[in-house]
Coordinates of C-alpha atoms and ligand atoms in Angstrom, one line a residue:
M22 CA 0.0 0.0 0.0
N23 CA 1.2 3.6 -0.5
P24 CA 1.8 5.6 2.7
I25 CA -1.0 8.1 1.8
D26 CA -3.6 5.4 1.7
G27 CA -2.1 3.7 4.7
F28 CA -2.3 7.0 6.7
T29 CA -5.9 7.6 5.6
N30 CA -6.9 4.1 6.6
T31 CA -5.3 4.4 10.0
F32 CA -6.3 7.9 11.0
G33 CA -9.5 8.5 8.9
S34 CA -8.3 11.5 7.0
P35 CA -5.5 12.1 4.6
P36 CA -1.9 13.1 5.6
T37 CA -0.4 16.5 4.9
I38 CA 2.8 15.1 3.4
A39 CA 4.6 11.8 2.5
A40 CA 8.3 11.2 2.1
S41 CA 10.7 8.2 1.9
A42 CA 14.3 7.0 2.1
P43 CA 16.0 3.8 1.1
G44 CA 18.1 1.4 3.2
R45 CA 21.8 1.1 2.5
V46 CA 24.5 -1.5 2.4
N47 CA 28.1 -0.6 3.0
L48 CA 30.3 -2.0 0.2
I49 CA 33.5 -1.1 1.9
G50 CA 34.9 1.4 4.5
E51 CA 33.9 0.2 8.0
H52 CA 34.2 2.3 11.2
T53 CA 36.1 4.9 9.1
D54 CA 33.3 7.4 9.1
Y55 CA 33.9 8.7 12.7
N56 CA 37.7 8.6 12.1
G57 CA 37.9 11.1 9.2
G58 CA 38.1 8.4 6.5
A59 CA 36.4 7.3 3.3
V60 CA 33.3 5.0 2.9
L61 CA 31.5 3.5 -0.1
P62 CA 27.9 2.6 0.8
A63 CA 25.2 1.9 -1.8
A64 CA 21.4 2.4 -1.6
L65 CA 19.1 -0.6 -1.4
Q66 CA 15.9 -1.0 -3.4
R67 CA 14.1 -1.4 -0.1
R68 CA 12.6 1.8 1.4
I69 CA 10.8 3.3 4.4
Q70 CA 7.9 5.5 3.5
V71 CA 6.2 7.8 5.9
A72 CA 3.1 10.0 5.8
L73 CA 2.2 12.5 8.5
A74 CA 0.0 15.3 9.6
R75 CA -0.2 17.6 12.7
Q76 CA -2.8 17.0 15.4
D77 CA -4.0 19.3 18.2
A78 CA -3.4 16.8 21.0
P79 CA 0.2 17.1 22.5
T80 CA 0.9 13.6 21.4
I81 CA 2.9 11.7 18.8
T82 CA 0.7 8.9 17.5
I83 CA 2.6 6.3 15.5
K84 CA 1.4 3.4 13.3
S85 CA 3.8 1.1 11.5
T86 CA 2.6 -1.6 9.1
R87 CA 5.2 -3.9 10.7
F88 CA 3.4 -3.9 14.0
D89 CA -0.3 -4.2 14.9
D90 CA -0.5 -1.5 17.7
L91 CA -1.1 2.2 17.4
I92 CA 1.5 3.8 19.7
E93 CA 0.9 7.0 21.5
R94 CA 3.8 8.9 23.2
P95 CA 3.6 12.4 24.8
L96 CA 5.4 15.2 23.1
G97 CA 9.0 15.6 24.4
D98 CA 9.0 12.0 25.7
A99 CA 12.5 10.8 26.6
K100 CA 14.1 7.7 24.9
R101 CA 12.5 4.4 26.1
D102 CA 14.6 1.9 24.1
D103 CA 12.2 0.7 21.5
W104 CA 12.0 1.3 17.7
T105 CA 9.6 4.3 18.2
D106 CA 12.5 6.2 19.7
Y107 CA 13.8 6.8 16.2
A108 CA 10.5 8.5 15.2
M109 CA 10.4 10.4 18.5
G110 CA 14.0 11.6 18.0
A111 CA 13.4 12.7 14.4
L112 CA 10.3 14.7 15.5
W113 CA 12.2 16.1 18.4
K114 CA 14.9 17.4 16.0
A115 CA 12.2 18.7 13.6
S116 CA 10.6 20.6 16.5
E117 CA 14.0 22.0 17.7
L118 CA 14.6 23.3 14.2
G119 CA 11.1 24.8 14.0
W120 CA 10.2 22.7 11.0
L121 CA 7.3 20.9 12.6
T122 CA 6.1 21.5 16.1
G123 CA 3.3 20.2 18.2
G124 CA 1.4 16.9 18.1
V125 CA 1.9 14.6 15.0
K126 CA 0.2 11.6 13.5
L127 CA 2.6 9.4 11.7
H128 CA 2.1 6.4 9.5
I129 CA 5.1 4.2 8.5
E130 CA 5.5 1.6 5.7
S131 CA 8.8 -0.3 5.5
D132 CA 10.3 -3.3 3.8
I133 CA 13.8 -2.6 5.3
P134 CA 14.6 -5.2 7.9
D135 CA 15.7 -3.8 11.3
G136 CA 18.6 -5.1 13.3
A137 CA 20.2 -6.2 10.1
G138 CA 22.8 -3.5 9.7
V139 CA 21.1 -2.0 6.6
S140 CA 20.2 1.4 8.2
S141 CA 16.5 1.2 8.8
S142 CA 16.9 3.7 11.5
A143 CA 18.8 6.2 9.3
A144 CA 16.1 5.8 6.7
L145 CA 13.2 6.3 9.2
I146 CA 14.8 9.4 10.7
T147 CA 15.7 10.9 7.2
A148 CA 12.2 10.2 5.8
I149 CA 10.6 12.0 8.8
L150 CA 13.0 15.0 8.5
R151 CA 12.4 15.2 4.8
A152 CA 8.6 15.3 5.4
A153 CA 9.1 17.9 8.2
S154 CA 11.2 20.1 6.0
I155 CA 8.5 20.2 3.4
V156 CA 5.8 20.9 6.0
G157 CA 7.9 23.7 7.4
Q158 CA 8.7 25.0 3.9
V159 CA 12.3 25.4 4.8
A160 CA 15.1 25.6 2.3
T161 CA 17.5 22.8 3.3
T162 CA 19.8 20.4 1.6
A163 CA 20.3 16.6 1.7
V164 CA 23.6 17.1 3.4
D165 CA 22.1 19.3 6.2
I166 CA 19.3 16.7 6.7
A167 CA 22.0 14.0 7.0
K168 CA 23.8 16.1 9.6
H169 CA 20.5 16.5 11.5
A170 CA 19.7 12.8 11.2
R171 CA 23.1 11.9 12.7
A172 CA 22.5 14.3 15.5
V173 CA 19.3 12.4 16.4
E174 CA 21.3 9.2 16.7
N175 CA 24.1 10.8 18.6
D176 CA 22.1 13.1 21.0
Y177 CA 18.7 11.5 21.4
I178 CA 19.4 7.7 20.9
G179 CA 22.9 7.9 22.4
M180 CA 24.5 5.9 19.5
P181 CA 27.9 7.5 18.7
C182 CA 27.7 6.7 15.0
G183 CA 29.4 8.5 12.1
I184 CA 27.6 10.1 9.2
M185 CA 27.9 7.3 6.6
D186 CA 24.3 5.9 6.9
Q187 CA 22.5 9.3 6.9
M188 CA 24.5 10.5 3.8
A189 CA 24.0 7.3 2.0
V190 CA 20.2 7.1 2.4
G191 CA 20.0 10.8 1.7
L192 CA 22.1 11.1 -1.4
A193 CA 22.2 7.7 -3.2
D194 CA 19.4 6.0 -5.2
H195 CA 19.2 2.3 -5.9
G196 CA 21.9 1.3 -8.3
E197 CA 24.2 4.0 -7.0
A198 CA 27.1 4.0 -4.6
L199 CA 28.2 7.1 -2.6
A200 CA 32.0 7.6 -2.4
L201 CA 32.1 9.8 0.7
D202 CA 35.0 11.5 2.3
T203 CA 33.8 12.0 5.9
S204 CA 36.6 14.4 6.7
D205 CA 34.9 17.2 4.7
L206 CA 31.7 15.5 3.4
S207 CA 32.8 15.8 -0.2
Y208 CA 31.3 13.0 -2.3
D209 CA 30.8 11.4 -5.7
V210 CA 27.8 9.4 -6.7
I211 CA 29.0 6.4 -8.8
D212 CA 26.7 4.2 -10.9
I213 CA 27.3 0.6 -10.0
P214 CA 28.6 -1.2 -13.1
E215 CA 25.8 -3.2 -14.7
D216 CA 27.7 -6.5 -14.9
W217 CA 28.3 -6.5 -11.1
G218 CA 26.0 -8.5 -9.1
I219 CA 25.8 -7.4 -5.5
A220 CA 23.9 -9.4 -3.0
V221 CA 23.2 -8.7 0.7
I222 CA 22.7 -11.9 2.7
H223 CA 21.5 -11.8 6.3
S224 CA 23.3 -14.3 8.5
G225 CA 20.2 -14.9 10.6
V226 CA 22.0 -13.4 13.6
R227 CA 20.4 -10.1 14.6
R228 CA 22.4 -7.2 15.7
E229 CA 21.7 -4.1 17.7
L230 CA 23.9 -1.1 17.2
A231 CA 23.0 0.3 20.6
D232 CA 24.0 -2.9 22.3
G233 CA 27.4 -1.6 23.5
R234 CA 29.8 -3.4 21.2
Y235 CA 29.8 -0.7 18.6
K236 CA 30.3 1.8 21.3
A237 CA 33.2 -0.1 22.7
R238 CA 35.0 0.0 19.3
F239 CA 34.2 3.7 19.0
E240 CA 35.8 4.3 22.4
E241 CA 38.9 2.2 21.5
C242 CA 39.3 4.3 18.3
Q243 CA 39.0 7.5 20.4
A244 CA 41.6 6.2 22.8
A245 CA 44.0 5.4 20.0
A246 CA 43.4 8.8 18.4
E247 CA 44.1 10.5 21.7
H248 CA 47.3 8.5 22.1
L249 CA 48.4 9.5 18.7
K250 CA 47.3 13.1 19.2
T251 CA 45.0 13.2 16.1
D252 CA 41.3 13.5 15.4
Q253 CA 41.7 11.7 12.2
L254 CA 42.8 8.2 12.9
C255 CA 42.5 7.2 9.3
R256 CA 45.1 9.6 8.1
L257 CA 48.3 9.3 10.2
G258 CA 51.6 11.1 9.3
Q259 CA 55.1 9.6 9.5
A260 CA 55.7 10.4 13.2
Q261 CA 52.3 9.1 14.2
M262 CA 52.9 5.8 12.3
K263 CA 56.0 5.2 14.4
A264 CA 54.0 5.9 17.5
L265 CA 51.3 3.5 16.3
S266 CA 53.8 0.7 15.9
E267 CA 54.6 1.1 19.6
M268 CA 51.0 1.4 20.8
P269 CA 49.7 -1.6 22.8
D270 CA 47.0 -4.0 21.4
P271 CA 44.1 -3.9 20.9
L272 CA 44.4 -0.2 20.2
R273 CA 47.1 -0.8 17.7
K274 CA 45.1 -3.3 15.8
R275 CA 42.0 -1.1 15.8
A276 CA 43.9 1.8 14.4
R277 CA 45.5 -0.3 11.8
H278 CA 42.1 -1.5 10.7
V279 CA 40.6 2.0 10.2
M280 CA 43.8 3.3 8.5
T281 CA 44.1 0.5 6.0
E282 CA 40.3 0.4 5.5
H283 CA 40.3 4.1 4.6
K284 CA 42.9 3.4 1.9
R285 CA 40.9 0.4 0.6
A286 CA 37.7 2.5 0.4
V287 CA 39.5 5.1 -1.7
Q288 CA 41.0 2.4 -4.0
A289 CA 37.6 0.6 -4.2
S290 CA 35.9 3.8 -5.4
D291 CA 38.4 4.2 -8.1
A292 CA 38.0 0.5 -9.1
M293 CA 34.3 1.0 -9.3
K294 CA 34.6 4.0 -11.5
T295 CA 36.7 2.0 -14.0
G296 CA 34.6 -1.1 -13.7
D297 CA 37.5 -3.1 -12.3
L298 CA 35.6 -5.9 -10.6
N299 CA 38.6 -8.1 -9.7
T300 CA 40.4 -5.2 -7.9
F301 CA 37.2 -4.2 -6.1
A302 CA 36.6 -7.8 -5.0
A303 CA 40.1 -8.3 -3.7
L304 CA 39.7 -5.1 -1.6
M305 CA 36.5 -6.4 -0.2
N306 CA 38.2 -9.7 0.8
E307 CA 41.1 -7.8 2.5
S308 CA 38.6 -5.6 4.2
H309 CA 36.8 -8.6 5.7
R310 CA 40.1 -10.0 7.0
S311 CA 41.0 -6.7 8.6
Y312 CA 37.5 -6.2 10.0
S313 CA 37.6 -9.7 11.5
Q314 CA 41.2 -9.9 12.7
D315 CA 42.3 -6.4 13.5
F316 CA 38.9 -4.9 14.5
E317 CA 37.6 -8.1 15.9
A318 CA 34.0 -7.3 14.9
S319 CA 33.1 -10.4 13.1
T320 CA 31.5 -13.7 14.5
P321 CA 32.1 -17.4 13.6
V322 CA 28.7 -17.5 11.8
I323 CA 29.6 -14.5 9.7
D324 CA 33.1 -15.8 8.9
D325 CA 31.6 -19.1 7.9
L326 CA 29.2 -17.4 5.6
V327 CA 31.9 -15.2 4.0
N328 CA 34.1 -18.3 3.4
D329 CA 31.3 -20.3 1.8
A330 CA 30.3 -17.3 -0.3
L331 CA 33.8 -17.2 -1.8
N332 CA 34.1 -21.0 -2.1
I333 CA 31.0 -21.2 -4.2
G334 CA 32.1 -18.5 -6.6
A335 CA 31.7 -14.9 -5.2
K336 CA 34.7 -12.8 -6.2
G337 CA 34.5 -10.7 -3.0
A338 CA 32.6 -11.1 0.2
R339 CA 32.6 -9.3 3.6
L340 CA 30.7 -8.5 6.8
T341 CA 28.9 -5.2 6.2
G342 CA 27.7 -2.5 8.7
G343 CA 28.5 -1.9 12.3
G344 CA 29.7 -5.5 13.0
F345 CA 28.8 -8.4 15.4
G346 CA 26.2 -10.1 13.2
G347 CA 23.7 -8.8 10.6
C348 CA 24.6 -9.1 6.9
I349 CA 27.4 -9.9 4.5
V350 CA 27.7 -8.3 1.1
A351 CA 29.1 -10.2 -1.8
L352 CA 30.2 -9.3 -5.3
V353 CA 29.4 -11.9 -7.9
E354 CA 29.5 -11.8 -11.8
K355 CA 25.9 -10.8 -12.7
P356 CA 25.1 -13.9 -14.9
K357 CA 26.0 -16.1 -11.9
L358 CA 24.2 -14.2 -9.2
E359 CA 20.9 -16.0 -8.9
N360 CA 22.3 -19.5 -8.9
W361 CA 25.0 -18.4 -6.4
V362 CA 22.4 -17.0 -4.0
E363 CA 20.3 -20.2 -4.2
E364 CA 23.4 -22.4 -3.5
L365 CA 24.5 -20.2 -0.5
L366 CA 21.0 -20.2 1.1
D367 CA 20.7 -24.0 0.6
R368 CA 23.9 -24.3 2.6
H369 CA 22.9 -21.9 5.4
E370 CA 19.4 -22.5 6.6
N371 CA 19.2 -19.4 8.8
A372 CA 20.5 -17.1 6.1
W373 CA 18.2 -15.1 3.9
R374 CA 18.5 -12.6 1.1
V375 CA 17.8 -8.9 1.9
Ligands
GLA6 C1 27.0 1.8 11.6 C2 27.1 3.3 11.9 C3 28.0 4.0 10.9 C4 29.3 3.3 10.7 C5 29.1 1.8 10.5 C6 30.4 1.1 10.5 O1 26.3 1.6 10.5 O2 25.8 3.9 12.0 O3 28.1 5.3 11.2 O4 30.2 3.6 11.7 O5 28.3 1.2 11.5 O6 31.1 1.3 9.4

């Protein structure tokens, strides 16, 4: 159903506005986005669509097609650790900006799985902020919306993420990758070559970003950056490289991951621009090794899935997203893609294609 009809069915009158945003998969560049490095996410076909209207009552009333209940939360309600926090946080930000104040009725339709590492939360926040900016008739940009959406995660949800997800869902469309330099937010939208088959496979192991392990890695990177007296751990100079080699583990390994991963993300963007599938795939494989061994963010189930993905013919495969479960992303020659997916899913009964 489209969100306008969905809203009308739920609330008995039409919405003022509808907006949407896609999910994303990160092709390469993991945990570089809060260390001043490069990332290369791509937009998914799956999207979140929202429709909303003001209401007089000082209440946010939320309906999602993924759940039966209509949820009511008072305006200004603090975080309570369920999925409606993302909507509350986005509306809190919209109100703070003066884009949309007071009570709101909100209808949500989504085919982006949550807890999968494909940015359902960034998509929801972005879609709501887009809708609010239209209601408020404000002149804003996709980059500003991405910054506001990140602030919702950082300040309302308490998740210390970088800006990759918000920029990806705000600036890329399906079939495109976003080569983003998070040190200055310069970017390039690249068409994914048509003969590249990209598949996102969920391991069956759910992940929660807010569960503390992401934050633990964030804090280790901060500690390494402080030790090396930099705020861009991805870009170390000669003297810092020497200090890095003397830093104790695990900080040394964490820093090594983000530094090498930044370089790989830059090289991968170039390889995508020239259609060099083999180089891109090799960078993905090296990225997984680094993410698993240096950043220690993989799990046995994920490593097994990545190994099998390669054994049955993927050119490249890696854990994608914040780590500790969720999805792998694989690069397969397009003509082989469907058979490859079928074979991988036959071998892993808990896995499914996103
Ligand atoms: C999550 C965060 C992003 C990024 C990735 C890891 O998706 O939201 O900001 O740090 O993890 O690359």
